Coordinates of C-alpha atoms in Angstrom, one line a residue:
M1 CA 63.0 -3.8 26.0
T2 CA 64.5 -0.3 26.5
E3 CA 62.8 3.0 26.3
R4 CA 64.8 3.6 23.1
D5 CA 63.3 0.3 21.6
E6 CA 59.8 1.6 22.3
E7 CA 60.4 5.1 21.0
V8 CA 62.4 4.5 17.8
K9 CA 60.3 3.4 14.9
T10 CA 62.5 4.2 11.8
F11 CA 66.1 4.3 10.7
K12 CA 65.6 8.1 10.2
E13 CA 65.0 8.5 13.9
L14 CA 68.3 6.6 14.7
G15 CA 70.2 9.3 12.7
I16 CA 70.6 7.5 9.4
C17 CA 70.7 9.9 6.4
D18 CA 68.0 9.9 3.7
Q19 CA 70.1 8.2 1.1
L20 CA 70.7 5.2 3.3
V21 CA 67.2 5.2 4.7
D22 CA 66.1 4.8 1.0
A23 CA 68.6 2.0 0.6
C24 CA 67.1 0.2 3.6
K25 CA 63.6 0.5 2.2
T26 CA 64.9 -1.0 -1.1
R27 CA 66.2 -4.0 0.8
G28 CA 62.9 -4.3 2.7
W29 CA 64.4 -3.0 6.0
L30 CA 61.4 -0.9 7.2
K31 CA 62.0 -1.0 10.9
P32 CA 65.4 -1.3 12.8
T33 CA 66.0 -4.4 14.8
R34 CA 67.0 -4.3 18.5
I35 CA 70.7 -4.5 17.9
Q36 CA 70.4 -1.8 15.3
V37 CA 68.5 0.4 17.7
E38 CA 71.1 0.0 20.4
A39 CA 74.2 0.1 18.2
I40 CA 73.6 2.7 15.5
P41 CA 73.3 5.9 17.6
L42 CA 76.4 5.0 19.6
A43 CA 78.3 4.3 16.4
L44 CA 77.3 7.6 15.0
E45 CA 78.6 9.2 18.1
G46 CA 82.0 7.7 17.4
K47 CA 82.1 5.0 20.1
D48 CA 84.0 1.7 19.8
L49 CA 81.4 -1.2 20.3
I50 CA 81.2 -4.7 21.6
G51 CA 77.9 -6.0 20.2
L52 CA 76.3 -9.2 21.5
A53 CA 73.1 -10.2 19.7
Q54 CA 71.3 -13.4 18.6
T55 CA 72.0 -14.7 15.1
G56 CA 69.6 -13.4 12.5
S57 CA 69.1 -10.1 14.4
G58 CA 70.5 -7.7 11.9
K59 CA 74.1 -7.4 13.2
T60 CA 75.5 -6.6 9.7
G61 CA 73.2 -3.6 9.3
A62 CA 74.2 -2.4 12.8
F63 CA 77.8 -1.8 11.7
A64 CA 77.4 -1.3 7.9
L65 CA 75.0 1.6 8.1
P66 CA 77.2 3.8 10.4
I67 CA 80.3 3.0 8.3
L68 CA 78.5 3.9 5.0
Q69 CA 77.2 7.1 6.6
A70 CA 80.7 8.1 7.8
L71 CA 82.1 7.3 4.3
L72 CA 79.5 9.6 2.7
D73 CA 80.8 12.4 5.0
S74 CA 84.4 11.9 4.1
P75 CA 84.9 9.5 1.1
Q76 CA 88.3 7.8 0.8
P77 CA 89.7 4.5 -0.5
F78 CA 90.2 1.7 2.0
F79 CA 87.9 3.4 4.5
A80 CA 86.9 0.3 6.4
C81 CA 88.0 -3.3 6.8
V82 CA 85.6 -6.1 8.0
L83 CA 87.1 -9.5 9.0
S84 CA 85.2 -12.8 9.1
P85 CA 86.3 -16.3 10.2
T86 CA 84.8 -17.9 7.1
R87 CA 84.9 -17.2 3.3
E88 CA 81.1 -17.6 2.9
L89 CA 80.4 -15.1 5.6
A90 CA 82.9 -12.6 4.1
I91 CA 81.1 -12.8 0.7
Q92 CA 77.8 -12.3 2.4
I93 CA 78.9 -9.2 4.3
A94 CA 80.4 -7.7 1.2
E95 CA 77.1 -8.3 -0.7
Q96 CA 75.2 -6.4 2.1
F97 CA 77.6 -3.5 1.9
S98 CA 77.3 -3.4 -2.0
N99 CA 73.5 -3.6 -1.8
L100 CA 73.2 -0.8 0.8
G101 CA 75.9 1.3 -1.0
S102 CA 74.8 0.7 -4.6
D103 CA 73.2 4.1 -5.1
I104 CA 76.1 6.0 -3.6
G105 CA 78.8 4.4 -5.6
V106 CA 80.4 2.3 -2.8
R107 CA 83.2 -0.1 -4.1
C108 CA 83.8 -3.3 -2.2
A109 CA 86.6 -5.9 -2.4
V110 CA 86.4 -9.4 -1.1
L111 CA 89.7 -11.0 0.0
V112 CA 89.3 -14.7 0.8
G113 CA 91.2 -17.9 0.2
G114 CA 90.4 -20.4 -2.6
V115 CA 90.2 -17.6 -5.1
D116 CA 92.9 -16.3 -7.5
M117 CA 95.0 -13.7 -5.8
V118 CA 95.7 -11.9 -9.2
Q119 CA 92.0 -11.2 -9.6
Q120 CA 91.8 -9.8 -6.1
T121 CA 94.9 -7.7 -6.8
L122 CA 93.1 -6.1 -9.8
I123 CA 90.1 -5.3 -7.7
L124 CA 92.4 -3.7 -5.0
A125 CA 94.0 -1.6 -7.7
K126 CA 90.6 0.1 -8.2
Q127 CA 90.9 1.4 -4.6
P128 CA 87.7 0.1 -3.0
H129 CA 86.2 1.8 -0.1
I130 CA 85.4 -1.4 1.9
V131 CA 87.6 -4.5 2.2
V132 CA 86.0 -7.6 3.5
G133 CA 88.0 -10.7 4.0
T134 CA 89.4 -13.6 6.0
P135 CA 92.5 -12.8 8.1
G136 CA 94.9 -15.1 6.3
R137 CA 94.2 -13.8 2.8
L138 CA 94.2 -10.2 4.0
V139 CA 97.7 -10.8 5.4
D140 CA 98.8 -12.3 2.1
H141 CA 97.8 -9.2 0.3
L142 CA 99.3 -6.8 2.8
S143 CA 102.6 -8.7 2.5
N144 CA 102.7 -9.3 -1.3
T145 CA 100.4 -6.9 -3.2
K146 CA 102.3 -3.8 -4.3
G147 CA 100.7 -0.5 -3.4
F148 CA 98.1 -2.0 -1.1
S149 CA 98.0 -0.9 2.5
L150 CA 95.5 0.0 5.3
R151 CA 97.6 2.8 6.8
K152 CA 94.6 5.3 6.4
L153 CA 91.9 2.9 7.6
K154 CA 89.1 4.5 9.7
Y155 CA 87.0 1.5 10.7
L156 CA 87.8 -2.1 11.7
V157 CA 85.1 -4.6 12.2
L158 CA 85.6 -8.1 13.6
D159 CA 82.4 -10.1 12.8
E160 CA 82.0 -13.4 14.8
A161 CA 84.7 -11.8 17.0
D162 CA 84.9 -14.6 19.6
R163 CA 86.1 -16.9 16.8
L164 CA 88.5 -14.4 15.3
L165 CA 90.1 -13.8 18.8
N166 CA 90.7 -17.5 19.2
D167 CA 94.2 -19.0 18.9
D168 CA 93.5 -20.1 15.3
F169 CA 93.6 -16.6 14.0
E170 CA 96.0 -15.0 16.6
K171 CA 99.1 -14.6 14.3
A172 CA 97.1 -13.1 11.4
I173 CA 95.0 -10.8 13.5
D174 CA 98.2 -9.5 15.3
E175 CA 99.9 -8.8 12.0
I176 CA 96.8 -6.9 10.7
L177 CA 96.6 -4.8 14.0
N178 CA 100.3 -4.0 13.6
V179 CA 99.9 -2.3 10.2
I180 CA 96.6 -0.4 10.7
P181 CA 96.2 3.0 12.5
R182 CA 95.6 3.0 16.3
E183 CA 93.4 6.0 15.8
R184 CA 90.3 4.3 14.3
R185 CA 86.8 3.0 15.3
T186 CA 86.6 -0.7 16.2
Y187 CA 83.5 -2.8 16.3
L188 CA 83.3 -6.4 17.6
F189 CA 80.1 -8.3 16.9
S190 CA 79.0 -11.8 17.6
A191 CA 76.2 -14.0 18.9
T192 CA 78.6 -15.3 21.6
M193 CA 81.5 -13.4 23.0
T194 CA 84.8 -14.5 24.7
K195 CA 85.1 -13.8 28.4
K196 CA 88.9 -13.5 28.2
V197 CA 89.7 -9.8 28.7
K198 CA 93.2 -10.3 27.3
K199 CA 91.8 -11.4 24.0
L200 CA 89.4 -8.4 23.9
Q201 CA 92.3 -6.1 24.7
R202 CA 94.2 -7.4 21.7
A203 CA 91.6 -5.7 19.4
C204 CA 92.8 -2.3 20.8
L205 CA 89.4 -1.0 21.7
R206 CA 89.2 2.5 23.2
N207 CA 86.6 2.8 26.0
P208 CA 84.2 0.5 24.2
V209 CA 80.5 0.5 24.9
K210 CA 79.1 -3.0 25.4
I211 CA 75.7 -3.7 23.9
E212 CA 73.8 -6.8 24.8
A213 CA 70.7 -7.0 22.6
A214 CA 70.1 -10.5 23.9
T215 CA 70.7 -12.4 27.1
K216 CA 74.1 -14.2 26.9
Y217 CA 74.0 -17.4 24.9
S218 CA 70.3 -17.1 24.3
T219 CA 68.3 -18.4 21.3
V220 CA 65.3 -16.6 19.8
D221 CA 61.8 -17.4 21.2
S222 CA 60.5 -18.4 17.8
L223 CA 62.9 -21.3 17.6
K224 CA 61.5 -24.7 18.9
Q225 CA 64.5 -26.8 20.2
M226 CA 64.2 -30.5 20.6
Y227 CA 66.3 -33.6 21.1
L228 CA 66.4 -37.4 20.4
F229 CA 68.5 -39.7 22.6
I230 CA 69.3 -42.6 20.4
P231 CA 71.9 -45.4 19.9
A232 CA 74.8 -44.3 17.7
K233 CA 74.2 -47.2 15.3
Y234 CA 70.6 -46.0 14.6
K235 CA 71.6 -42.4 13.9
D236 CA 71.4 -42.6 10.1
F237 CA 67.8 -44.1 10.3
Y238 CA 66.6 -41.4 12.6
L239 CA 68.1 -38.7 10.3
V240 CA 66.3 -40.1 7.3
Y241 CA 63.1 -40.5 9.3
I242 CA 63.1 -36.8 10.3
L243 CA 64.0 -35.6 6.8
T244 CA 61.3 -37.6 5.1
E245 CA 58.8 -36.4 7.7
K246 CA 59.8 -32.9 6.8
S247 CA 60.1 -33.5 3.0
G248 CA 58.6 -30.1 2.2
S249 CA 61.0 -28.2 4.5
T250 CA 64.4 -26.6 3.9
S251 CA 66.9 -28.3 6.3
M252 CA 70.5 -27.9 7.3
V253 CA 72.2 -30.9 8.8
F254 CA 75.4 -30.3 10.8
T255 CA 78.2 -32.9 11.1
R256 CA 81.5 -33.0 12.8
T257 CA 83.7 -34.0 9.9
C258 CA 84.1 -33.2 6.2
E259 CA 84.0 -36.9 5.4
A260 CA 80.6 -37.3 7.1
T261 CA 79.1 -34.5 4.9
R262 CA 80.2 -36.3 1.8
L263 CA 78.9 -39.7 2.9
L264 CA 75.5 -38.4 4.2
A265 CA 74.9 -36.4 1.0
L266 CA 75.4 -39.6 -1.1
I267 CA 73.2 -41.7 1.2
L268 CA 70.4 -39.3 1.1
R269 CA 70.7 -38.8 -2.7
N270 CA 70.5 -42.6 -3.1
L271 CA 67.2 -42.5 -1.2
G272 CA 65.7 -39.9 -3.5
L273 CA 66.3 -36.9 -1.3
K274 CA 67.8 -33.6 -2.6
A275 CA 70.9 -33.2 -0.5
I276 CA 74.1 -31.4 -1.2
P277 CA 77.3 -31.2 0.9
I278 CA 79.5 -28.2 1.9
S279 CA 82.7 -28.5 3.8
G280 CA 86.2 -27.0 4.1
Q281 CA 87.6 -29.9 2.0
M282 CA 85.7 -28.7 -1.1
S283 CA 87.2 -26.1 -3.4
Q284 CA 85.8 -22.5 -3.0
P285 CA 83.9 -22.5 -6.3
K286 CA 82.2 -25.9 -5.2
R287 CA 81.4 -24.5 -1.8
L288 CA 79.8 -21.4 -3.2
G289 CA 78.0 -23.5 -5.9
A290 CA 76.5 -25.7 -3.2
L291 CA 75.4 -22.7 -1.1
N292 CA 73.8 -21.0 -4.2
K293 CA 72.0 -24.2 -5.1
F294 CA 70.6 -24.4 -1.6
K295 CA 69.6 -20.7 -1.5
A296 CA 68.0 -21.0 -4.9
G297 CA 65.9 -24.0 -3.8
E298 CA 67.5 -26.5 -6.3
C299 CA 68.1 -28.7 -3.3
N300 CA 66.4 -28.5 0.1
I301 CA 68.9 -30.3 2.3
L302 CA 72.4 -28.9 3.0
I303 CA 74.8 -31.3 4.8
C304 CA 77.5 -29.1 6.3
T305 CA 80.3 -28.7 8.9
D306 CA 80.6 -25.7 11.1
V307 CA 82.0 -23.8 8.0
A308 CA 78.3 -23.0 7.5
S309 CA 77.3 -22.3 11.1
R310 CA 78.3 -18.7 11.5
G311 CA 76.5 -15.7 10.2
L312 CA 75.1 -17.1 6.9
D313 CA 71.7 -15.7 6.2
I314 CA 69.5 -18.2 4.3
P315 CA 66.0 -17.0 5.1
S316 CA 64.2 -20.1 4.0
V317 CA 65.7 -22.6 6.4
D318 CA 63.0 -24.3 8.4
T319 CA 64.9 -27.0 10.2
V320 CA 68.4 -27.4 11.7
I321 CA 69.4 -31.0 12.6
N322 CA 72.5 -31.6 14.7
Y323 CA 73.5 -35.0 13.3
D324 CA 76.7 -34.7 15.5
I325 CA 76.5 -32.7 18.7
P326 CA 79.2 -30.0 18.8
S327 CA 81.9 -30.5 21.4
N328 CA 82.0 -26.7 21.9
S329 CA 78.6 -25.8 23.2
K330 CA 78.8 -22.2 21.9
D331 CA 78.8 -23.7 18.4
Y332 CA 75.3 -24.9 19.1
I333 CA 74.1 -21.3 19.4
H334 CA 75.5 -20.5 16.0
R335 CA 74.2 -23.7 14.3
V336 CA 70.6 -23.4 15.5
G337 CA 70.7 -19.7 14.6
R338 CA 70.5 -20.7 10.9
T339 CA 66.7 -21.0 11.4
A340 CA 64.1 -18.8 13.0
R341 CA 65.8 -15.7 11.6
A342 CA 64.3 -12.2 11.5
G343 CA 61.2 -13.1 13.3
R344 CA 60.4 -16.3 11.5
S345 CA 59.8 -19.6 13.3
G346 CA 62.0 -22.7 13.0
I347 CA 62.9 -26.0 14.6
A348 CA 66.2 -27.4 15.8
I349 CA 66.5 -31.2 16.5
S350 CA 69.7 -32.7 18.1
L351 CA 70.5 -36.4 17.6
V352 CA 72.2 -37.4 20.8
S353 CA 74.0 -40.7 21.0
Q354 CA 75.3 -42.4 24.1
Y355 CA 78.8 -40.9 23.4
E356 CA 77.5 -37.4 23.2
L357 CA 75.5 -37.0 26.3
E358 CA 78.0 -34.9 28.2
W359 CA 78.2 -32.4 25.4
Y360 CA 74.4 -32.2 25.2
I361 CA 74.2 -31.5 29.0
Q362 CA 76.7 -28.7 28.5
I363 CA 74.4 -27.2 25.8
E364 CA 71.3 -27.3 28.1
N365 CA 73.4 -25.7 30.8
L366 CA 74.6 -23.0 28.5
I367 CA 71.2 -22.0 27.1
G368 CA 69.5 -22.4 30.5
K369 CA 66.6 -24.6 29.4
K370 CA 65.6 -28.3 29.1
L371 CA 64.7 -29.3 25.6
D372 CA 61.6 -31.4 24.7
Q373 CA 61.9 -34.8 23.1
Y374 CA 61.2 -35.1 19.4
P375 CA 58.4 -37.6 18.7
A376 CA 60.0 -40.5 16.6
P377 CA 58.6 -44.0 17.4
E378 CA 61.5 -46.4 17.1
E379 CA 59.4 -49.1 15.5
E380 CA 58.6 -46.7 12.6
V381 CA 62.2 -45.5 12.3
L382 CA 63.5 -49.0 12.1
L383 CA 61.3 -49.8 9.1
L384 CA 63.8 -47.7 7.2
M385 CA 66.7 -49.8 8.4
E386 CA 67.1 -52.1 5.3
R387 CA 66.8 -49.3 2.7
V388 CA 69.1 -46.9 4.6
S389 CA 71.7 -49.6 5.2
E390 CA 71.7 -50.5 1.5
A391 CA 72.0 -46.8 0.5
K392 CA 75.0 -46.5 2.9
R393 CA 76.7 -49.5 1.5
L394 CA 76.4 -48.2 -2.1
S395 CA 77.6 -44.7 -1.0
Q396 CA 80.7 -46.1 0.8
M397 CA 81.4 -48.2 -2.3
K398 CA 81.2 -45.1 -4.5
I399 CA 83.5 -43.1 -2.2
R400 CA 86.1 -45.9 -2.3
E401 CA 86.0 -46.1 -6.1
S402 CA 86.2 -42.3 -6.3
D403 CA 89.1 -42.1 -3.8
G404 CA 90.9 -44.9 -5.7
G405 CA 90.5 -43.0 -9.0
R406 CA 91.9 -39.8 -7.5
K407 CA 95.0 -41.6 -6.1
R408 CA 95.6 -43.3 -9.5
K409 CA 95.2 -40.0 -11.4
G410 CA 97.1 -38.0 -8.7
Y411 CA 94.6 -35.2 -8.2
G412 CA 91.1 -34.6 -6.8
R413 CA 88.1 -34.0 -9.0
D414 CA 85.2 -33.4 -6.6
E415 CA 83.5 -36.3 -8.3
D416 CA 80.8 -36.7 -5.6
E417 CA 79.7 -33.1 -6.0
E418 CA 79.6 -33.5 -9.7
E419 CA 77.4 -36.6 -9.3
I420 CA 75.1 -34.7 -7.0
D421 CA 75.0 -31.8 -9.6
K422 CA 73.9 -34.3 -12.3
Y423 CA 71.4 -35.8 -9.9
L424 CA 69.8 -32.4 -9.0
G425 CA 69.6 -31.6 -12.7
N426 CA 67.9 -34.9 -13.5
R427 CA 65.5 -34.5 -10.5
K428 CA 64.0 -31.1 -11.5
G429 CA 60.3 -31.5 -11.7
K430 CA 60.3 -35.1 -10.4
K431 CA 59.1 -36.3 -7.0
S432 CA 60.5 -39.2 -5.1
N433 CA 58.1 -42.1 -4.3
K434 CA 60.7 -44.1 -2.4
F435 CA 59.0 -43.5 0.9
K436 CA 55.4 -43.7 -0.1
K437 CA 53.7 -46.8 1.4

């Protein structure tokens, strides 16, 4: 911890104005986090920043507060643009800007795919101060929306910057950088950061200050990390065993594919567990609906791909389960960062099959620690075999029927998610006794 960490106790001492200090108090931000202590004074001095901090450490506040303070000093439309790799994270960032800026009249626009462009065009016509979006949809509007430009932009933020500077977003990011002013402030923030200097140079930083409010690739101390080395054919049984053991917890289960989220959600639902899927194959309204149900506590298990691994702040998550080990070990950091946020405790359990051992070893090397084994006696787990196998058979049959219906009708209907919605509605106030002995 630096001397600054020990000395600074309030946002006021960091240089934040009274109006925004009051906004922080309203949101329950009474004391700045370490990344905020490190970043905010430098941002207020006008520096470009590269910020590395653990997930759940208050990164959004570290860039939002200086931007809003600068906006108060010289208000103008299209003052700042924040880019995010996922739609859900963009929406969350915009909510934080709106909440912090509600008393000072800040207008935000969210530009993400899966939403009607005409609606977004109408919002842009009102000349918002802050634009938050995904790169592809922002490029669509820059190319096609009459009267919209970022030629007077003062601030550019790349949140989850390592992902945005990857090849997937290269073309869109380059197009955006070509049409915004070179004279601007630029902030890159992430829990993990690319080492490739060329990629960082593409963001056109000017003498940036690097802030490491965490050791590289570290996880928070309040997170308990464990593993189970199991045969691949038993993975479903172990997952159900853990979730039933933690039936009072709020859990996120990460899979590698969209198809797996769909199948696992149906299996768990057939076993009486409140699970809901979220993946890139779902329509945007369905994705947001699933996320909102999870946040509201209507269901306590979210089955997801890495679309939900970055930046999302769901305070109540107690448990993260890696049903599939990520092939990119950096993704592990982001996944397990969905729990043990803002000083709370949490547990992350990785199910490691014989085919995933190499990826698991890479994760241990990355975080620099050996994980403990999660206690799950095989004889107890295999007592679930018959019921879980039957639930899986019924779920696969349901998916085949659903897919056949879609092909015959020529369109998709998100039938499985609708079934889960009905199930959750029917389950309110009821408790499952399927696993009671």
